[in-house]
Amino acid sequence: MRRAAAAAAAAAIAATLAPGPPARAGAGPAALDGWLDADAPIVATLEPAGLEAMAAAVARTPGGARAVAAARVALGAVAGFDPLSKSGWSAAGFDADAPIAASLGAIDPDGAQAVYAALVAARRWDDRTLRRVRKVFWRSRVVLRVTDWQRARKTVDRVVAAVPGVYAVGAADAPQIAALVGERPRHADRVVSRLGRRGVVALGWIAGLDAYVAVRALPKPGLVVVDVVGTFAGVPIVWPRDSRKLLAAIERAPGTSLLAAARERGAGATRGAVTVWLRPRPLMALLKAVGRHAALRAAAVYAPGDRRALRRAADAELARCAELDAVVDTSPLADVAFAIDVTGDGVDARTVWGLRDGMALAAALLVDDDELFAWTDAPDRAVTAAVYLGGIGALRGVPRPPLLRDGLGGVQRAAVACGGAGAIVAGLFGWPQLAGAALDALRAGAPDWAAIVEGARNAAVVVRRGRRGAAAYAAAITVDDADAAAVRARLARAAGRARDVSAGGRPVRLWSLGPRVAFAYETGADAAAFGVAADEPAARALVRAAGPTESPPLARARIRVRALAEDWLPGPVARVLARYIDRIDWQLAVAGDRLEARTSLRWR
């Protein structure tokens, strides 16, 4: 029961002791990066001002104001201040202009593999064996900057006292502290003394993670540091033997992290009210360590007499994860960051990928507006989306690992065997290669339409209000002149007789497809457009009038939520969305060493 309470304790401490970017020199995100683990797969920052803006945004929704008020009361009862307001952080003694900085999930993968091999090879998992096994730690950390040390220390002490299972490092809780680390009660004062000399003011246990949570108060640098440290495979800590290793894991030296330099380029340079930065290689290492950890725990519970058989099954699964490593290693994407900013009129979210040097993804994503259709802000357009890709041949040519050279089957099988998390990582960083493999598979599976795959360039979709208020759609794609004749001939064979009309000053050929129509026209930019629409007016509306080309991003989309809800998504949920959200805009663009997707949601 105490351990279950400790899990809630750690969550409350992490949620309560947290600030964001500083105004003083040397107090920026890079300075706090020096306190984080350089091998962490996930780095995150959060600003108190961002929390305040998010609370205000939630308060706009139905029932949101009541939920925010309840959260303020509950959090205030534990923390003694309002963590959902910037002024609350200042009153609690923390720097409200500095970011909360966190590193999550760091582990030494080679060390974890050594522990895994030793435990599988051991004849018995008795106390003697476990004492001798190497201790490899999972490491996560949250760093908070302090402006008023006296107030901040009172806040920390209040939180520690309010959270069950977390104990203040002092004489009163010395027996509990000794029990947490497995030391004899008569040595409790010695344990407390060693922790206190290292600035540890509280220690707890997170049962679900088999990890310690340690809170350190460091007046000289002006920081509160919260560490979550656990041993790989749950190998127990024996204080007389392992205390030095545990304390070293808790008080990892500041100023040695390489993150500050790494986060000055690519996706790492992204900043927002909330920012999460992921790196593929450490992330895959973490996933494999989690898999080995789970296999060992399953063996301890379900197969104590047949660990080698379980290892064979686990190793086969991990080998499929290793195949996904090749997707990550050959990806043109170096890292990815997600950032969210909340403003008075909406939410701005960004997904940013850093591009590897020497990888030609930027060259494969060339923009070329070939006059497919005109981007307008017409209020009757519920959905407008367009891709301005100069051609997909270069995308199909992005280097792929052997796993993808024969299509998507291999990566699908590896993703299933490796688990959902491995599939997500492979997709998040390997989507350019996966897209190329999918296009090749489409070409092989539909040889009659191979010319579209070979010559495809721009694409557009429009959903608009049609006659009598009904929703009408039109979608089209441009194909370069070298392949357009083959597409036109294939369409003529499939659709039959055609008729010619004029739209936007261009001659357009129409084919009847039952209630729908197919259409084609020359764009005047060494390409021809081919599409399908709900009816002739919808087809005409997509045709772009002759004129100058635009300077668009790589892709963009706009959703007018009210129009979409009225025409396509009737119902109470749609009505609520339409009441609060005006539109959603999205665009994708290459900028130097970054590929950036922006999503903007605007309130009504």
mmCIF file of C-alpha atoms in Angstrom, residues 51 89 133 165 192 198 218 354 407 440 443 480 515 596-597:
data_model
loop_
_atom_site.group_PDB
_atom_site.id
_atom_site.type_symbol
_atom_site.label_atom_id
_atom_site.label_comp_id
_atom_site.label_asym_id
_atom_site.label_seq_id
_atom_site.Cartn_x
_atom_site.Cartn_y
_atom_site.Cartn_z
ATOM 1 C CA LEU A 51 0.253 26.304 -18.202
ATOM 2 C CA TRP A 89 4.988 30.016 -9.431
ATOM 3 C CA VAL A 133 24.649 -8.465 -10.664
ATOM 4 C CA GLY A 165 5.144 7.387 0.610
ATOM 5 C CA VAL A 192 20.054 10.294 6.357
ATOM 6 C CA ARG A 198 24.214 15.639 -1.173
ATOM 7 C CA LEU A 218 20.604 23.017 -4.291
ATOM 8 C CA GLY A 354 15.833 17.879 -38.214
ATOM 9 C CA GLY A 407 7.912 -3.395 -50.071
ATOM 10 C CA ASP A 440 6.528 1.455 -55.447
ATOM 11 C CA ARG A 443 2.878 1.148 -58.954
ATOM 12 C CA ASP A 480 3.758 15.784 -66.113
ATOM 13 C CA PRO A 515 -23.666 10.560 -60.348
ATOM 14 C CA GLU A 596 8.331 21.825 -40.238
ATOM 15 C CA ALA A 597 4.616 21.030 -40.033
#
